[in-house]
Tab-separated table of C-alpha atoms in Angstrom:
chain	number	residue	atom	x	y	z
A	1	ASN	CA	40.727	29.876	-22.737
A	2	ALA	CA	37.034	30.524	-22.275
A	3	GLY	CA	35.684	30.308	-18.780
A	4	VAL	CA	32.744	28.272	-17.588
A	5	MET	CA	29.841	29.040	-19.891
A	6	GLN	CA	26.259	28.837	-18.747
A	7	ASN	CA	23.198	29.399	-20.841
A	8	PRO	CA	20.744	30.840	-20.913
A	9	ARG	CA	21.525	33.728	-18.575
A	10	HIS	CA	17.844	34.212	-17.877
A	11	LEU	CA	15.103	31.637	-18.265
A	12	VAL	CA	11.427	32.264	-17.729
A	13	ARG	CA	9.033	29.348	-17.394
A	14	ARG	CA	5.405	28.919	-16.434
A	15	ARG	CA	4.450	26.502	-13.687
A	16	GLY	CA	4.432	22.943	-14.970
A	17	GLN	CA	6.914	23.520	-17.793
A	18	GLU	CA	10.392	22.052	-18.017
A	19	ALA	CA	13.607	24.010	-17.514
A	20	ARG	CA	16.923	22.918	-19.021
A	21	LEU	CA	20.059	24.696	-17.861
A	22	ARG	CA	23.333	24.146	-19.666
A	23	CYS	CA	26.902	24.354	-18.467
A	24	SER	CA	30.062	24.007	-20.524
A	25	PRO	CA	33.060	23.608	-18.211
A	26	MET	CA	36.413	25.169	-18.877
A	27	LYS	CA	38.514	23.392	-21.467
A	28	GLY	CA	40.253	20.427	-19.909
A	29	HIS	CA	37.958	20.301	-16.875
A	30	SER	CA	36.184	17.029	-16.282
A	31	HIS	CA	34.413	17.842	-13.003
A	32	VAL	CA	31.207	19.846	-12.810
A	33	TYR	CA	29.271	21.082	-9.797
A	34	TRP	CA	25.815	22.646	-9.670
A	35	TYR	CA	24.729	25.059	-6.948
A	36	ARG	CA	21.472	26.914	-6.308
A	37	GLN	CA	21.441	30.390	-4.827
A	38	LEU	CA	18.389	31.818	-3.118
A	39	PRO	CA	18.302	35.286	-1.530
A	40	GLU	CA	19.715	35.243	2.002
A	41	GLU	CA	20.517	31.528	1.729
A	42	GLY	CA	23.871	31.475	0.012
A	43	LEU	CA	24.974	28.741	-2.354
A	44	LYS	CA	23.471	25.335	-1.782
A	45	PHE	CA	25.265	22.342	-3.235
A	46	MET	CA	23.102	20.270	-5.551
A	47	VAL	CA	25.180	17.760	-7.476
A	48	TYR	CA	28.727	16.867	-8.479
A	49	LEU	CA	29.410	15.067	-11.743
A	50	GLN	CA	32.286	13.743	-13.756
A	51	LYS	CA	31.993	12.757	-17.372
A	52	GLU	CA	29.143	10.230	-17.636
A	53	ASN	CA	29.006	9.767	-13.854
A	54	ILE	CA	27.085	11.308	-10.987
A	55	ILE	CA	29.471	11.356	-8.038
A	56	ASP	CA	27.392	13.075	-5.367
A	57	GLU	CA	23.761	14.113	-5.705
A	58	SER	CA	23.055	14.526	-2.023
A	59	GLY	CA	21.825	18.092	-2.550
A	60	MET	CA	19.360	17.328	-5.320
A	61	PRO	CA	15.645	17.297	-4.541
A	62	LYS	CA	14.352	13.755	-4.827
A	63	GLU	CA	11.774	14.574	-7.476
A	64	ARG	CA	11.682	16.615	-10.689
A	65	PHE	CA	15.417	17.423	-10.692
A	66	SER	CA	18.048	15.555	-12.673
A	67	ALA	CA	21.534	16.241	-13.962
A	68	GLU	CA	23.819	14.725	-16.533
A	69	PHE	CA	27.295	15.300	-17.930
A	70	PRO	CA	27.611	13.287	-21.128
A	71	LYS	CA	30.836	12.259	-22.776
A	72	GLU	CA	30.270	14.915	-25.411
A	73	GLY	CA	28.532	18.220	-24.843
A	74	PRO	CA	27.613	20.348	-21.866
A	75	SER	CA	26.315	19.342	-18.485
A	76	ILE	CA	22.538	19.711	-18.224
A	77	LEU	CA	20.478	20.450	-15.131
A	78	ARG	CA	16.883	19.545	-15.848
A	79	ILE	CA	13.895	20.607	-13.779
A	80	GLN	CA	10.594	19.052	-14.723
A	81	GLN	CA	7.195	20.542	-13.900
A	82	VAL	CA	8.675	23.689	-12.400
A	83	VAL	CA	7.042	25.395	-9.442
A	84	ARG	CA	7.432	28.946	-8.125
A	85	GLY	CA	9.828	27.741	-5.442
A	86	ASP	CA	12.302	26.691	-8.136
A	87	SER	CA	12.923	30.352	-8.971
A	88	ALA	CA	16.572	30.974	-8.130
A	89	ALA	CA	20.005	31.534	-9.591
A	90	TYR	CA	21.677	28.285	-10.618
A	91	PHE	CA	25.450	28.279	-10.796
A	92	CYS	CA	27.733	25.780	-12.388
A	93	ALA	CA	31.401	25.369	-11.475
A	94	SER	CA	34.155	23.198	-12.866
A	95	SER	CA	37.559	21.963	-11.808
A	96	PRO	CA	40.248	20.004	-13.608
A	97	GLN	CA	40.651	17.261	-11.055
A	98	VAL	CA	39.389	16.013	-7.773
A	99	ALA	CA	42.222	17.169	-5.510
A	100	THR	CA	40.523	18.700	-2.500
A	101	ASN	CA	42.601	21.869	-2.580
A	102	GLU	CA	41.636	22.581	-6.147
A	103	LYS	CA	39.573	25.702	-6.584
A	104	LEU	CA	36.343	25.914	-8.521
A	105	PHE	CA	35.819	28.083	-11.559
A	106	PHE	CA	32.291	29.455	-11.667
A	107	GLY	CA	30.017	30.414	-14.512
A	108	SER	CA	27.851	33.521	-14.493
A	109	GLY	CA	24.750	31.587	-13.555
A	110	THR	CA	21.278	31.100	-14.952
A	111	GLN	CA	18.477	33.064	-13.322
A	112	LEU	CA	15.331	30.944	-13.465
A	113	SER	CA	12.035	32.712	-12.977
A	114	VAL	CA	8.868	30.662	-12.688
A	115	LEU	CA	5.643	32.545	-13.329
B	17	ALA	CA	27.833	16.517	7.866
B	18	GLN	CA	29.906	19.544	7.068
B	19	SER	CA	28.465	23.050	7.427
B	20	VAL	CA	29.618	26.638	7.282
B	21	SER	CA	28.350	29.566	9.331
B	22	GLN	CA	29.003	33.188	8.426
B	23	HIS	CA	28.184	35.504	11.284
B	24	ASN	CA	27.284	38.672	9.468
B	25	HIS	CA	24.698	38.960	6.737
B	26	HIS	CA	25.317	42.599	5.895
B	27	VAL	CA	28.281	44.766	6.762
B	28	ILE	CA	28.571	48.475	6.010
B	29	LEU	CA	31.912	50.206	6.392
B	30	SER	CA	33.538	53.454	5.358
B	31	GLU	CA	36.591	53.458	3.135
B	32	ALA	CA	39.856	52.858	5.002
B	33	ALA	CA	38.104	51.010	7.816
B	34	SER	CA	39.423	47.612	8.839
B	35	LEU	CA	37.419	44.538	7.949
B	36	GLU	CA	36.924	41.176	9.593
B	37	LEU	CA	34.291	38.731	8.370
B	38	GLY	CA	33.645	35.731	10.567
B	39	CYS	CA	33.428	32.154	9.359
B	40	ASN	CA	33.065	28.976	11.391
B	41	TYR	CA	32.782	25.483	10.019
B	42	SER	CA	31.698	22.118	11.262
B	43	TYR	CA	33.468	18.974	10.073
B	44	GLY	CA	34.972	16.035	11.893
B	45	GLY	CA	38.258	15.843	10.058
B	46	THR	CA	40.876	17.665	8.031
B	47	VAL	CA	39.508	20.434	5.842
B	48	ASN	CA	40.381	22.725	3.002
B	49	LEU	CA	38.995	26.239	3.403
B	50	PHE	CA	38.154	28.910	0.844
B	51	TRP	CA	36.890	32.462	0.561
B	52	TYR	CA	35.146	33.392	-2.669
B	53	VAL	CA	33.982	36.847	-3.704
B	54	GLN	CA	31.168	37.874	-6.028
B	55	TYR	CA	31.398	41.450	-7.296
B	56	PRO	CA	28.157	43.029	-8.539
B	57	GLY	CA	27.171	41.492	-11.853
B	58	GLN	CA	30.090	39.081	-11.915
B	59	HIS	CA	30.609	35.390	-11.227
B	60	LEU	CA	32.198	34.009	-8.084
B	61	GLN	CA	35.957	34.007	-7.986
B	62	LEU	CA	38.483	32.679	-5.516
B	63	LEU	CA	39.914	35.172	-3.047
B	64	LEU	CA	42.157	32.800	-1.118
B	65	LYS	CA	42.379	29.236	0.111
B	66	TYR	CA	43.983	27.211	2.867
B	67	PHE	CA	44.875	23.558	2.589
B	68	SER	CA	48.007	23.079	4.749
B	69	GLY	CA	51.023	24.838	6.223
B	70	ASP	CA	50.988	28.413	7.467
B	71	PRO	CA	47.522	29.078	8.928
B	72	LEU	CA	47.729	32.717	7.860
B	73	VAL	CA	46.880	32.828	4.192
B	74	LYS	CA	47.285	35.837	1.946
B	75	GLY	CA	45.027	36.317	-1.040
B	76	ILE	CA	44.412	38.794	-3.786
B	77	LYS	CA	43.656	42.506	-3.298
B	78	GLY	CA	45.198	42.689	0.179
B	79	PHE	CA	42.898	40.132	1.795
B	80	GLU	CA	44.107	37.544	4.275
B	81	ALA	CA	42.512	34.852	6.402
B	82	GLU	CA	43.624	32.940	9.448
B	83	PHE	CA	42.783	29.311	10.088
B	84	ILE	CA	42.375	28.651	13.802
B	85	LYS	CA	41.865	24.930	14.136
B	86	SER	CA	40.878	24.988	17.809
B	87	LYS	CA	38.075	27.428	17.041
B	88	PHE	CA	37.037	25.870	13.715
B	89	SER	CA	37.326	29.360	12.262
B	90	PHE	CA	38.628	30.931	9.077
B	91	ASN	CA	37.996	34.669	9.379
B	92	LEU	CA	38.673	37.018	6.493
B	93	ARG	CA	40.498	40.282	7.133
B	94	LYS	CA	41.646	43.389	5.327
B	95	PRO	CA	43.364	46.277	7.132
B	96	SER	CA	41.928	49.065	4.983
B	97	VAL	CA	38.937	48.529	2.680
B	98	GLN	CA	38.237	50.341	-0.568
B	99	TRP	CA	34.988	51.228	-2.275
B	100	SER	CA	35.796	48.573	-4.902
B	101	ASP	CA	35.602	45.873	-2.199
B	102	THR	CA	31.820	46.179	-2.248
B	103	ALA	CA	30.729	42.621	-3.001
B	104	GLU	CA	29.320	39.457	-1.480
B	105	TYR	CA	31.806	37.214	0.276
B	106	PHE	CA	31.385	33.471	0.731
B	107	CYS	CA	33.304	31.192	3.042
B	108	ALA	CA	33.500	27.559	1.917
B	109	VAL	CA	34.810	24.273	3.252
B	110	ARG	CA	35.679	20.953	1.721
B	111	GLY	CA	36.419	17.963	3.887
B	112	THR	CA	39.431	16.040	2.627
B	113	ARG	CA	37.341	12.877	2.608
B	114	GLN	CA	34.637	14.452	0.475
B	115	ASP	CA	34.514	16.029	-2.943
B	116	LYS	CA	31.832	18.688	-2.620
B	117	ILE	CA	32.470	22.209	-1.402
B	118	ILE	CA	29.921	23.599	1.057
B	119	PHE	CA	29.337	27.340	1.115
B	120	GLY	CA	28.134	29.670	3.840
B	121	LYS	CA	25.175	31.991	3.307
B	122	GLY	CA	27.419	34.866	2.338
B	123	THR	CA	28.101	38.336	3.709
B	124	ARG	CA	27.144	41.400	1.707
B	125	LEU	CA	29.792	44.046	2.203
B	126	HIS	CA	28.961	47.627	1.320
B	127	ILE	CA	31.735	50.205	1.406
B	128	LEU	CA	30.727	53.843	1.651
B	129	PRO	CA	32.898	56.199	-0.422
């Protein structure tokens, strides 16, 4: 059973370009979470999605950032018109259900570098 | 709003020393608590979790944590650390009325051989 798969592992973009980060949850998992990690700041919650639904996007910046988790295919975190401050490690996690004691399974992350 | 505070940013210990990493949370209700670990070059993985019952929770690799409700704390402990415990440790909380898990800023633990 493959774990949470994120790609690409490293993504380099110039300012103003778009970044698309992909996350395939573990088989049988229908809940996906995105976190951003900056040095010395830990993991900051961005968004929580179920298939075809955004459940909680309270951590998403109001502009340029969007996320989706379609019925088929991976979850996508999209950053439009990237700026240097978007450079960070972006982690995806999945869980099989919404029970609050359920642990998260994390992917290896995508390191976004904006030049 | 829920939040998590980890007291130490960097901790350096010698092998066989005892470890305690502090974690305090803020949430006005019942919580589930977690410690995750990230070894160098690897993804985050669960070390242990508390959701009810015995407040002293035992996890993998000899780690344990104690939930003290009156202090809003969930400190991580290990009696004798090993070089292989070098990693970054994250405390996390999830309110039982909410779905998202909030993480602390992490503590980088460096064990000297």
